[in-house]
Amino acid sequence: MARIAVDLLGGDQAPAVVVDGALRACRADPFLHLTLVGPAEAADAVVAALKPAERRRVTTEITPTATVPGAMRLVAEGRADAVVSAGDTRVAVVSAARELGRWPGVRRPALTAVLPTAAGRVILLDVGSAVDSDAETLAWHARLGAAYASVVHRIPAPRVGLLTIGTEPGKGDRLRRTLPALLYDLPLPGGARYAGLVEGGDVVLGRAADVVVTDGFTGNVLLKGLETAYALTGPPAPEKDLPPRAALLLGVSGTVVVCHGAAAGPDLAAGIALAADLHRRASVAVIADLLRAQRGIAND
Amino acid sequence: MARIAVDLLGGDQAPAVVVDGALRACRADPFLHLTLVGPAEAADAVVAALKPAERRRVTTEITPTATVPGAMRLVAEGRADAVVSAGDTRVAVVSAARELGRWPGVRRPALTAVLPTAAGRVILLDVGSAVDSDAETLAWHARLGAAYASVVHRIPAPRVGLLTIGTEPGKGDRLRRTLPALLYDLPLPGGARYAGLVEGGDVVLGRAADVVVTDGFTGNVLLKGLETAYALTGPPAPEKDLPPRAALLLGVSGTVVVCHGAAAGPDLAAGIALAADLHRRASVAVIADLLRAQRGIAND
């Protein structure tokens, strides 16, 4: 059984869209138990509307104050295995760090998304956690992204690219001009290697890098632009199962999945399924172990 | 006759792609004269390869040093009406400012692109000139974009949006959090008004704003992402004539069009056609006049 705590008030259309997503997720996965975390009034309304059979799989947890810290605490206390929220990203990041703790050395966790490309999938991070980023944060995110690509997507020797606006040396803004020197010497986990500078188009083509590292502002703008475009035009290559429009928060001691504020029921269901899958594969713990081991080697 | 100075060495595949683009542009427009600006060796090779009939329309200008400043000087000296380059954006921006002069008050010119959307076209600026931007520059770009929308695209009362990563107040990075207060009070030309915060998806949907203002780093990443996506998937709405994949440099006293480094012949031809059209309509001068008049009113 995967026990997922879901933020009942997260999302522009909450709580209706959250309940819709929860029921969709349960129908698709018989080994799922969802705890909808919210204030008494909203939680009671949900319970009243559920059919008797659904009530065994979908329960509620009353939070006296904010819903997201309440959901994180369920994981911290061992009463849930993962959190899913379509609420404010900043609140999710801050309360995850506080309630679950950050990994040693990680100042800013990374919101990590997956996009379909013309040549497989690309991992894009950060997409909204570290909006005012610095070189050290982006270097850490390169390590997080490499470990994620290796563990979750089983990419052998992932190529990690730095998103910028021209692939000749010296291009980009202040932050991007100083970073490549740092990244070339950075030990990366999972046999990953720094593959150099990539551009916005490379996140569509998918040929230059498996993991694309950027600050949370640029990453969020590009992600929302491309996701909206693909929703209208279709993805750049036909794929049976599109990656979920939900992002994993990497760098905290727990499985936290963040959906868009504008997420619809199917998006929330996909986010819940992602959280359950990551929990069952113990992905977050394996990534943390890999980083710890690789760090130990690098420090030798 | 529109006389366009074209950077012979601009573009990853130059000079071949420049000559291809030049000949395509001439075939499409009988009232075009192109001066390909480059070093003696490349220029001589071009002339030798041209057919006699083409030589009347396509001539060369030898530059002893860099090609882009040479092209700008042709406009400064009245020997050409506009410049087109697919070379390094920074070089184009710096040499345009030096050779042609910036408009009063404009510290950083804005590279201004046009994208197809699900609801008409959207004007996106800056897409690569001011990569390390500040609030004053973005406020100026809001004015430049509003004037451009009004004069060139004849949009009545253009809506100017600020690109960020969440439309609730307080979202975004440091720069974006301070800007809205400034933009609400900013007098805009062409009857334009500040339409608030927009997200990456709004540049695809096109409903929230006619003009989207952002820093040159984010704008370039988003532009290249969306252009690459649309090249693979088709644009988000069927449109007969897609906007050219070329950007106008706004804020200098001359018509300067910048194409991508990876531009193909048709892209360069579209950039040349754009430059010729803007020259014939005296667009840059009209925009400058509009801004001067609106500034005069605002200062009353």
Coordinates of C-alpha atoms in Angstrom, one line a residue:
Chain A
M1 CA 0.0 0.0 0.0
A2 CA 1.3 3.4 -0.9
R3 CA -0.1 6.1 1.4
I4 CA -0.1 9.5 -0.1
A5 CA -1.0 12.7 1.7
V6 CA -2.7 15.1 -0.7
D7 CA -3.1 18.9 -0.1
L8 CA -6.9 19.3 -0.2
L9 CA -6.7 23.1 -0.8
G10 CA -3.9 23.0 -3.4
G11 CA -4.8 24.2 -6.9
D12 CA -6.9 26.9 -8.4
Q13 CA -9.9 24.7 -8.5
A14 CA -9.4 23.0 -5.1
P15 CA -10.9 21.2 -3.4
A16 CA -13.1 19.8 -6.2
V17 CA -10.1 19.1 -8.5
V18 CA -8.2 17.4 -5.7
V19 CA -11.0 15.1 -5.0
D20 CA -11.5 14.3 -8.7
G21 CA -7.8 13.6 -9.0
A22 CA -7.8 11.4 -5.9
L23 CA -10.6 9.3 -7.1
R24 CA -9.1 8.9 -10.6
A25 CA -5.8 7.8 -8.9
C26 CA -7.6 5.3 -6.7
R27 CA -9.5 3.8 -9.7
A28 CA -6.2 3.3 -11.6
D29 CA -4.2 1.8 -8.7
P30 CA -5.9 -0.6 -6.2
F31 CA -2.9 -0.4 -3.8
L32 CA -3.3 3.3 -3.0
H33 CA -4.5 5.0 0.1
L34 CA -5.0 8.7 0.1
T35 CA -5.2 11.1 3.0
L36 CA -6.7 14.4 1.9
V37 CA -5.3 17.1 4.3
G38 CA -7.4 20.2 4.9
P39 CA -9.5 22.2 7.3
A40 CA -12.5 20.6 9.0
E41 CA -15.2 22.1 6.8
A42 CA -13.7 21.1 3.5
A43 CA -12.7 17.7 4.8
D44 CA -16.2 17.0 6.1
A45 CA -17.7 17.9 2.7
V46 CA -15.4 15.5 0.9
V47 CA -16.3 12.6 3.3
A48 CA -20.0 13.3 2.9
A49 CA -19.7 13.2 -0.9
L50 CA -17.7 10.0 -1.1
K51 CA -19.4 6.7 -1.8
P52 CA -19.0 4.1 1.1
A53 CA -16.5 2.0 -1.0
E54 CA -14.4 5.1 -1.7
R55 CA -14.2 6.0 2.0
R56 CA -11.9 3.1 2.7
R57 CA -9.3 4.3 0.2
V58 CA -9.7 8.1 0.7
T59 CA -9.7 9.4 4.2
T60 CA -9.2 12.9 5.5
E61 CA -6.9 14.6 8.0
I62 CA -8.0 17.8 9.6
T63 CA -5.3 20.5 9.8
P64 CA -6.0 23.4 12.1
T65 CA -3.8 25.7 10.1
A66 CA -2.0 25.4 6.8
T67 CA -2.6 22.2 4.7
V68 CA 0.8 21.7 3.2
P69 CA 2.8 21.7 6.4
G70 CA 0.2 19.3 7.8
A71 CA 0.7 17.0 4.9
M72 CA 4.5 17.1 5.3
R73 CA 4.1 16.3 9.0
L74 CA 2.1 13.1 8.1
V75 CA 5.2 11.9 6.2
A76 CA 7.6 13.1 9.0
E77 CA 5.5 11.1 11.5
G78 CA 5.5 8.0 9.3
R79 CA 1.7 8.2 8.8
A80 CA 2.1 8.8 5.0
D81 CA 4.7 7.8 2.4
A82 CA 4.6 10.9 0.2
V83 CA 3.0 14.3 -0.3
V84 CA 1.3 15.7 -3.4
S85 CA 0.3 19.4 -3.6
A86 CA -0.9 21.7 -6.4
G87 CA -0.7 24.6 -4.1
D88 CA 1.9 27.4 -3.8
T89 CA 5.3 26.1 -4.7
R90 CA 7.1 28.3 -2.3
V91 CA 5.0 27.0 0.6
A92 CA 5.6 23.4 -0.4
V93 CA 9.4 23.9 -0.7
V94 CA 9.7 25.8 2.6
S95 CA 7.5 23.4 4.6
A96 CA 9.1 20.3 3.1
A97 CA 12.5 21.6 4.1
R98 CA 11.3 22.4 7.6
E99 CA 9.2 19.3 8.3
L100 CA 11.3 16.7 6.5
G101 CA 14.7 18.2 6.5
R102 CA 17.1 19.0 3.7
W103 CA 20.0 16.7 2.6
P104 CA 23.4 17.6 3.9
G105 CA 24.9 20.3 1.7
V106 CA 21.6 21.2 -0.1
R107 CA 20.7 24.8 0.5
R108 CA 17.8 24.9 -2.0
P109 CA 15.9 21.8 -3.0
A110 CA 15.2 21.5 -6.8
L111 CA 11.9 21.1 -8.4
T112 CA 12.5 18.5 -11.1
A113 CA 10.3 18.1 -14.1
V114 CA 10.4 15.7 -17.1
L115 CA 9.5 16.8 -20.6
P116 CA 8.9 14.8 -23.8
T117 CA 11.3 15.6 -26.6
A118 CA 11.9 14.6 -30.2
A119 CA 14.6 12.1 -28.8
G120 CA 13.2 10.6 -25.6
R121 CA 12.7 12.5 -22.4
V122 CA 14.6 15.4 -20.8
I123 CA 14.9 16.2 -17.1
L124 CA 14.6 19.9 -16.4
L125 CA 15.6 21.4 -13.0
D126 CA 15.0 23.7 -11.2
V127 CA 11.4 24.7 -12.3
G128 CA 10.4 26.9 -9.5
S129 CA 12.1 26.3 -6.2
A130 CA 15.3 28.3 -6.3
V131 CA 14.1 31.4 -8.3
D132 CA 17.0 33.6 -7.2
S133 CA 19.8 31.1 -7.9
D134 CA 23.6 31.2 -7.5
A135 CA 26.4 29.1 -8.8
E136 CA 26.6 26.8 -5.8
T137 CA 22.9 26.0 -6.0
L138 CA 23.1 25.3 -9.8
A139 CA 26.1 23.0 -9.2
W140 CA 24.2 21.1 -6.5
H141 CA 21.2 20.8 -8.9
A142 CA 23.5 19.3 -11.5
R143 CA 24.3 16.6 -9.0
L144 CA 20.7 16.1 -8.0
G145 CA 19.6 15.9 -11.6
A146 CA 22.3 13.5 -12.5
A147 CA 21.4 11.2 -9.6
Y148 CA 17.7 11.4 -10.5
A149 CA 18.4 10.5 -14.2
S150 CA 20.4 7.6 -13.1
V151 CA 18.2 6.2 -10.4
V152 CA 14.6 6.9 -11.6
H153 CA 15.1 7.0 -15.4
R154 CA 17.9 4.5 -15.5
I155 CA 19.9 6.6 -17.9
P156 CA 23.5 5.2 -18.1
A157 CA 26.1 8.0 -17.8
P158 CA 23.6 10.9 -18.1
R159 CA 24.7 14.0 -19.9
V160 CA 24.1 17.2 -17.9
G161 CA 23.8 20.4 -19.8
L162 CA 23.7 24.0 -18.5
L163 CA 20.8 26.1 -20.1
T164 CA 22.0 29.4 -21.5
I165 CA 21.5 31.6 -24.6
G166 CA 24.3 30.6 -26.9
T167 CA 26.8 27.8 -26.9
E168 CA 29.9 29.8 -27.5
P169 CA 32.0 30.4 -24.4
G170 CA 31.3 33.8 -22.8
K171 CA 27.6 33.8 -23.7
G172 CA 24.8 34.1 -21.2
D173 CA 24.2 36.3 -18.1
R174 CA 26.6 36.8 -15.2
L175 CA 25.6 33.6 -13.5
R176 CA 25.9 31.4 -16.6
R177 CA 29.3 32.9 -17.6
T178 CA 31.0 31.8 -14.4
L179 CA 29.3 28.4 -14.1
P180 CA 30.9 26.2 -16.8
A181 CA 34.3 26.3 -15.2
L182 CA 32.8 25.0 -12.0
L183 CA 30.7 22.3 -13.7
Y184 CA 33.6 20.9 -15.7
D185 CA 35.4 19.9 -12.5
L186 CA 32.3 18.8 -10.5
P187 CA 32.1 15.1 -9.7
L188 CA 28.7 13.9 -10.8
P189 CA 26.9 10.7 -9.5
G190 CA 25.7 7.9 -11.7
G191 CA 28.6 8.1 -14.1
A192 CA 27.2 11.4 -15.4
R193 CA 29.2 14.0 -17.2
Y194 CA 28.9 17.7 -17.9
A195 CA 27.9 18.0 -21.5
G196 CA 28.3 21.8 -21.9
L197 CA 26.0 24.6 -22.7
V198 CA 22.6 24.0 -24.2
E199 CA 19.8 26.3 -25.4
G200 CA 16.0 26.5 -25.2
G201 CA 15.6 24.5 -28.4
D202 CA 17.7 21.6 -26.9
V203 CA 15.0 21.1 -24.3
V204 CA 12.7 20.3 -27.3
L205 CA 15.1 18.3 -29.4
G206 CA 16.5 16.3 -26.5
R207 CA 19.8 15.4 -28.3
A208 CA 22.4 17.5 -26.4
A209 CA 21.6 16.5 -22.8
D210 CA 19.6 14.2 -20.7
V211 CA 19.5 16.6 -17.8
V212 CA 19.2 20.4 -18.2
V213 CA 20.1 22.6 -15.3
T214 CA 18.8 26.1 -14.9
D215 CA 17.6 28.6 -12.3
G216 CA 14.0 28.2 -11.0
F217 CA 12.7 31.3 -12.8
T218 CA 13.9 30.4 -16.3
G219 CA 13.0 26.8 -15.8
N220 CA 9.5 27.6 -14.7
V221 CA 8.9 30.0 -17.6
L222 CA 10.3 27.4 -20.2
L223 CA 8.4 24.5 -18.6
K224 CA 5.0 26.3 -18.7
G225 CA 5.7 27.6 -22.2
L226 CA 6.5 24.1 -23.6
E227 CA 3.8 22.3 -21.6
T228 CA 1.2 24.8 -22.8
A229 CA 2.5 24.5 -26.4
Y230 CA 2.4 20.6 -26.3
A231 CA -1.1 20.7 -24.9
L232 CA -2.2 22.6 -28.0
T233 CA 0.0 21.1 -30.7
G234 CA 0.9 17.7 -29.3
P235 CA 4.4 16.8 -28.1
P236 CA 7.4 17.0 -30.4
A237 CA 7.4 13.2 -30.9
P238 CA 4.6 10.7 -30.6
E239 CA 4.9 9.0 -27.2
K240 CA 2.4 6.6 -25.8
D241 CA 2.7 7.7 -22.1
L242 CA 3.5 11.4 -21.8
P243 CA 5.4 12.2 -18.6
P244 CA 3.2 13.5 -15.8
R245 CA 2.8 17.3 -15.6
A246 CA 4.1 17.2 -12.0
A247 CA 7.5 17.8 -10.5
L248 CA 9.5 16.0 -7.8
L249 CA 11.2 18.1 -5.1
L250 CA 14.7 16.8 -4.8
G251 CA 16.9 17.5 -1.8
V252 CA 14.5 16.9 1.1
S253 CA 14.2 13.7 3.1
G254 CA 10.9 12.6 1.7
T255 CA 8.9 12.1 -1.5
V256 CA 7.2 15.4 -2.4
V257 CA 5.5 16.0 -5.7
V258 CA 4.3 19.4 -6.8
C259 CA 1.6 19.9 -9.5
H260 CA 0.7 23.1 -11.3
G261 CA -1.8 25.5 -9.6
A262 CA -3.8 25.1 -12.8
A263 CA -3.7 21.3 -12.7
A264 CA -6.8 19.4 -13.7
G265 CA -8.0 16.2 -12.2
P266 CA -6.0 13.9 -14.5
D267 CA -2.8 16.0 -13.8
L268 CA -3.4 15.5 -10.0
A269 CA -4.0 11.8 -10.6
A270 CA -0.7 11.6 -12.5
G271 CA 1.1 13.4 -9.7
I272 CA -0.3 11.0 -7.2
A273 CA 0.7 8.0 -9.4
L274 CA 4.2 9.5 -9.7
A275 CA 4.5 9.9 -5.9
A276 CA 3.3 6.3 -5.3
D277 CA 5.7 4.9 -7.9
L278 CA 8.7 6.9 -6.5
H279 CA 7.8 5.7 -3.0
R280 CA 7.5 2.0 -4.0
R281 CA 10.9 2.2 -5.7
A282 CA 12.4 4.0 -2.7
S283 CA 13.7 6.4 -5.3
V284 CA 14.3 9.4 -3.0
A285 CA 16.3 7.2 -0.5
V286 CA 18.3 5.6 -3.3
I287 CA 19.2 9.0 -4.8
A288 CA 20.2 10.3 -1.4
D289 CA 22.4 7.1 -0.9
L290 CA 24.0 7.6 -4.3
L291 CA 24.9 11.2 -3.6
R292 CA 26.3 10.3 -0.2
A293 CA 28.4 7.5 -1.7
Q294 CA 29.6 9.6 -4.6
R295 CA 30.4 12.5 -2.2
G296 CA 32.4 10.1 -0.1
I297 CA 34.4 9.0 -3.2
A298 CA 34.9 12.6 -4.3
N299 CA 36.2 13.6 -0.9
D300 CA 38.8 10.8 -0.9
Chain B
M1 CA 14.2 50.6 -53.5
A2 CA 15.1 49.3 -50.0
R3 CA 18.8 49.0 -49.5
I4 CA 19.7 46.4 -46.9
A5 CA 23.2 45.8 -45.6
V6 CA 23.6 42.1 -44.8
D7 CA 26.4 40.7 -42.5
L8 CA 28.1 38.2 -44.9
L9 CA 29.8 36.3 -42.0
G10 CA 26.8 36.2 -39.7
G11 CA 25.4 32.7 -38.9
D12 CA 26.7 29.3 -38.3
Q13 CA 26.6 28.4 -42.0
A14 CA 27.8 31.7 -43.3
P15 CA 28.6 32.9 -45.9
A16 CA 26.7 30.2 -47.9
V17 CA 23.4 30.6 -45.9
V18 CA 23.6 34.4 -46.2
V19 CA 24.0 34.3 -50.0
D20 CA 21.2 31.8 -50.2
G21 CA 19.0 34.1 -48.0
A22 CA 19.9 37.2 -50.0
L23 CA 19.0 35.6 -53.4
R24 CA 15.7 34.3 -52.0
A25 CA 14.9 37.7 -50.7
C26 CA 15.7 39.3 -54.1
R27 CA 13.5 36.9 -56.0
A28 CA 10.6 37.6 -53.7
D29 CA 11.0 41.4 -53.8
P30 CA 12.0 43.2 -57.0
F31 CA 12.6 46.5 -55.2
L32 CA 15.4 45.3 -53.0
H33 CA 19.1 46.0 -53.2
L34 CA 21.4 44.1 -50.9
T35 CA 24.9 44.9 -49.9
L36 CA 26.7 41.9 -48.5
V37 CA 29.3 43.2 -46.0
G38 CA 32.4 41.1 -45.4
P39 CA 36.1 40.6 -45.9
A40 CA 37.6 40.8 -49.4
E41 CA 38.1 37.0 -49.9
A42 CA 34.5 36.0 -49.0
A43 CA 33.0 39.0 -50.9
D44 CA 35.0 38.2 -54.0
A45 CA 33.9 34.6 -53.9
V46 CA 30.2 35.7 -53.6
V47 CA 30.5 38.1 -56.6
A48 CA 32.2 35.3 -58.7
A49 CA 29.4 32.9 -58.0
L50 CA 26.5 35.3 -58.7
K51 CA 24.9 35.3 -62.1
P52 CA 25.2 38.6 -64.1
A53 CA 21.5 39.5 -63.5
E54 CA 21.9 38.9 -59.7
R55 CA 25.0 41.2 -59.5
R56 CA 22.8 44.3 -60.2
R57 CA 20.8 43.5 -57.0
V58 CA 23.4 42.0 -54.8
T59 CA 26.6 43.9 -54.3
T60 CA 29.4 43.6 -51.8
E61 CA 31.2 46.0 -49.4
I62 CA 34.6 45.0 -48.2
T63 CA 35.2 45.6 -44.5
P64 CA 38.8 45.6 -43.4
T65 CA 37.8 44.5 -39.8
A66 CA 34.5 43.3 -38.3
T67 CA 31.5 42.8 -40.6
V68 CA 28.7 44.0 -38.3
P69 CA 30.1 47.4 -37.4
G70 CA 30.9 47.8 -41.1
A71 CA 27.2 47.1 -42.0
M72 CA 26.0 49.6 -39.3
R73 CA 28.3 52.3 -40.7
L74 CA 26.7 51.9 -44.1
V75 CA 23.4 52.9 -42.5
A76 CA 25.0 55.7 -40.5
E77 CA 26.5 57.1 -43.7
G78 CA 23.2 56.9 -45.5
R79 CA 24.5 54.2 -47.9
A80 CA 22.0 51.6 -46.7
D81 CA 18.5 51.7 -45.1
A82 CA 18.7 48.8 -42.7
V83 CA 21.0 46.1 -41.4
V84 CA 20.4 42.3 -41.1
S85 CA 22.8 40.0 -39.2
A86 CA 22.6 36.4 -38.1
G87 CA 25.9 36.9 -36.2
D88 CA 26.6 37.3 -32.5
T89 CA 23.8 39.2 -30.9
R90 CA 26.0 41.1 -28.5
V91 CA 28.2 42.3 -31.3
A92 CA 25.1 43.5 -33.2
V93 CA 23.7 45.3 -30.2
V94 CA 27.0 47.0 -29.2
S95 CA 27.9 48.1 -32.7
A96 CA 24.4 49.3 -33.4
A97 CA 24.5 51.5 -30.3
R98 CA 27.9 52.8 -31.2
E99 CA 27.4 53.4 -34.9
L100 CA 23.8 54.5 -35.0
G101 CA 23.2 55.9 -31.5
R102 CA 20.7 55.0 -28.8
W103 CA 17.4 56.8 -28.3
P104 CA 17.5 59.3 -25.4
G105 CA 16.9 57.5 -22.1
V106 CA 17.5 54.0 -23.6
R107 CA 20.4 52.3 -21.9
R108 CA 19.9 48.9 -23.3
P109 CA 18.1 48.4 -26.7
A110 CA 15.6 45.6 -26.8
L111 CA 15.6 42.7 -29.2
T112 CA 12.0 42.3 -30.1
A113 CA 10.5 39.0 -31.5
V114 CA 7.0 38.1 -32.7
L115 CA 5.5 34.7 -32.0
P116 CA 2.4 33.0 -33.3
T117 CA -0.1 32.1 -30.5
A118 CA -3.5 30.4 -30.2
A119 CA -5.1 33.9 -30.3
G120 CA -3.1 35.9 -32.8
R121 CA 0.5 37.1 -32.4
V122 CA 2.4 38.1 -29.3
I123 CA 5.4 40.5 -29.1
L124 CA 8.1 39.2 -26.8
L125 CA 11.0 41.4 -25.7
D126 CA 13.8 41.3 -24.8
V127 CA 15.1 38.1 -26.4
G128 CA 18.8 38.5 -26.0
S129 CA 20.1 42.1 -25.8
A130 CA 19.8 42.9 -22.1
V131 CA 20.7 39.6 -20.5
D132 CA 21.5 41.0 -17.1
S133 CA 18.5 43.2 -16.8
D134 CA 17.3 45.6 -14.1
A135 CA 13.9 47.3 -13.3
E136 CA 14.6 50.4 -15.2
T137 CA 15.6 48.5 -18.4
L138 CA 12.4 46.4 -18.2
A139 CA 10.3 49.4 -17.7
W140 CA 11.9 51.0 -20.8
H141 CA 11.3 47.8 -22.7
A142 CA 7.6 47.9 -21.7
R143 CA 7.4 51.3 -23.4
L144 CA 9.4 50.2 -26.5
G145 CA 7.2 47.1 -26.9
A146 CA 4.0 49.1 -26.5
A147 CA 5.1 51.5 -29.2
Y148 CA 6.1 48.7 -31.5
A149 CA 2.8 46.9 -31.0
S150 CA 0.9 50.1 -31.8
V151 CA 3.0 51.3 -34.8
V152 CA 4.0 48.1 -36.5
H153 CA 1.2 45.7 -35.6
R154 CA -1.5 48.4 -35.4
I155 CA -2.8 46.9 -32.1
P156 CA -5.2 49.4 -30.5
A157 CA -4.4 50.0 -26.8
P158 CA -1.9 47.1 -26.5
R159 CA -1.9 45.1 -23.3
V160 CA 1.6 44.8 -21.8
G161 CA 2.3 41.9 -19.5
L162 CA 5.3 41.1 -17.3
L163 CA 6.6 37.6 -17.6
T164 CA 7.0 35.8 -14.3
I165 CA 6.3 32.4 -12.6
G166 CA 2.9 32.8 -10.9
T167 CA 0.3 35.5 -11.2
E168 CA -0.3 36.1 -7.5
P169 CA 1.4 39.1 -6.0
G170 CA 4.8 38.4 -4.5
K171 CA 5.7 35.6 -6.9
G172 CA 8.8 35.6 -9.1
D173 CA 12.4 36.5 -8.5
R174 CA 13.8 39.7 -6.9
L175 CA 13.5 41.7 -10.1
R176 CA 10.0 40.6 -10.9
R177 CA 8.7 41.2 -7.3
T178 CA 9.7 44.9 -7.4
L179 CA 8.6 45.6 -10.9
P180 CA 4.8 45.6 -11.0
A181 CA 4.5 48.7 -8.7
L182 CA 6.7 50.5 -11.2
L183 CA 4.8 49.3 -14.2
Y184 CA 1.4 50.2 -12.9
D185 CA 2.3 53.9 -12.8
L186 CA 4.3 53.9 -16.0
P187 CA 2.9 56.0 -18.9
L188 CA 2.9 53.8 -22.0
P189 CA 2.6 55.0 -25.6
G190 CA -0.1 54.0 -28.1
G191 CA -2.8 53.9 -25.5
A192 CA -1.2 50.8 -24.1
R193 CA -1.8 49.7 -20.5
Y194 CA -0.1 47.4 -18.1
A195 CA -2.0 44.1 -18.0
G196 CA -0.3 42.5 -15.0
L197 CA 1.7 39.3 -14.6
V198 CA 1.8 36.6 -17.2
E199 CA 3.4 33.2 -17.3
G200 CA 5.2 31.1 -19.9
G201 CA 2.0 29.5 -21.1
D202 CA 0.5 32.9 -21.8
V203 CA 3.1 33.4 -24.6
V204 CA 1.6 30.4 -26.2
L205 CA -2.1 31.1 -25.6
G206 CA -1.8 34.9 -26.4
R207 CA -4.9 35.9 -24.5
A208 CA -3.5 37.7 -21.5
A209 CA -1.2 40.2 -23.2
D210 CA -0.2 41.5 -26.7
V211 CA 3.3 42.5 -25.5
V212 CA 5.3 40.4 -23.0
V213 CA 8.2 42.0 -21.3
T214 CA 11.1 40.0 -19.8
D215 CA 14.9 40.0 -19.4
G216 CA 17.0 39.0 -22.4
F217 CA 18.1 35.7 -20.8
T218 CA 14.6 34.3 -20.0
G219 CA 13.2 35.7 -23.3
N220 CA 15.9 34.1 -25.4
V221 CA 15.5 30.7 -23.7
L222 CA 11.7 30.8 -24.1
L223 CA 11.8 32.0 -27.7
K224 CA 14.2 29.3 -28.8
G225 CA 12.2 26.7 -26.9
L226 CA 8.9 27.7 -28.5
E227 CA 10.4 28.3 -32.0
T228 CA 12.0 24.9 -32.0
A229 CA 8.8 23.3 -30.7
Y230 CA 6.7 25.0 -33.4
A231 CA 9.1 23.9 -36.1
L232 CA 8.5 20.3 -35.0
T233 CA 4.8 20.3 -34.1
G234 CA 3.5 23.3 -36.0
P235 CA 2.4 26.5 -34.4
P236 CA -0.4 26.6 -31.7
A237 CA -2.9 27.9 -34.2
P238 CA -3.0 27.5 -38.0
E239 CA -1.7 30.7 -39.5
K240 CA -1.1 31.4 -43.2
D241 CA 2.0 33.6 -42.8
L242 CA 4.0 32.7 -39.7
P243 CA 5.9 35.7 -38.3
P244 CA 9.6 35.7 -39.4
R245 CA 12.1 34.1 -37.1
A246 CA 14.0 37.3 -36.8
A247 CA 14.0 40.1 -34.2
L248 CA 14.0 43.9 -34.4
L249 CA 16.5 45.8 -32.3
L250 CA 14.4 48.6 -30.7
G251 CA 16.1 51.7 -29.1
V252 CA 18.7 52.6 -31.7
S253 CA 18.5 55.2 -34.5
G254 CA 18.2 52.8 -37.4
T255 CA 16.5 49.6 -38.6
V256 CA 18.5 46.6 -37.3
V257 CA 17.2 43.0 -37.7
V258 CA 18.9 40.1 -35.9
C259 CA 18.4 36.5 -37.1
H260 CA 19.4 33.3 -35.1
G261 CA 22.9 32.0 -35.5
A262 CA 21.3 28.8 -36.7
A263 CA 19.1 30.6 -39.3
A264 CA 18.6 28.8 -42.6
G265 CA 18.3 30.6 -46.0
P266 CA 14.5 31.1 -45.7
D267 CA 15.0 32.6 -42.2
L268 CA 17.5 35.1 -43.5
A269 CA 15.3 36.0 -46.4
A270 CA 12.4 36.6 -44.0
G271 CA 14.7 38.8 -41.9
I272 CA 15.7 40.8 -44.9
A273 CA 12.0 41.1 -45.9
L274 CA 11.2 42.3 -42.4
A275 CA 13.9 44.9 -42.5
A276 CA 12.8 46.1 -45.9
D277 CA 9.1 46.4 -44.8
L278 CA 10.0 48.2 -41.6
H279 CA 12.2 50.7 -43.6
R280 CA 9.5 51.3 -46.2
R281 CA 7.0 52.1 -43.4
A282 CA 9.5 54.2 -41.6
S283 CA 8.5 52.2 -38.6
V284 CA 11.6 52.9 -36.4
A285 CA 11.3 56.6 -36.9
V286 CA 7.6 56.6 -36.2
I287 CA 8.2 54.6 -33.0
A288 CA 10.8 57.0 -31.9
D289 CA 8.5 60.0 -32.6
L290 CA 5.7 58.3 -30.7
L291 CA 7.9 57.7 -27.7
R292 CA 9.2 61.3 -27.8
A293 CA 5.7 62.7 -28.0
Q294 CA 4.3 60.4 -25.2
R295 CA 7.3 61.3 -23.1
G296 CA 6.6 65.0 -23.6
I297 CA 3.0 64.5 -22.5
A298 CA 4.1 62.4 -19.5
N299 CA 6.5 65.1 -18.4
D300 CA 3.8 67.8 -18.5

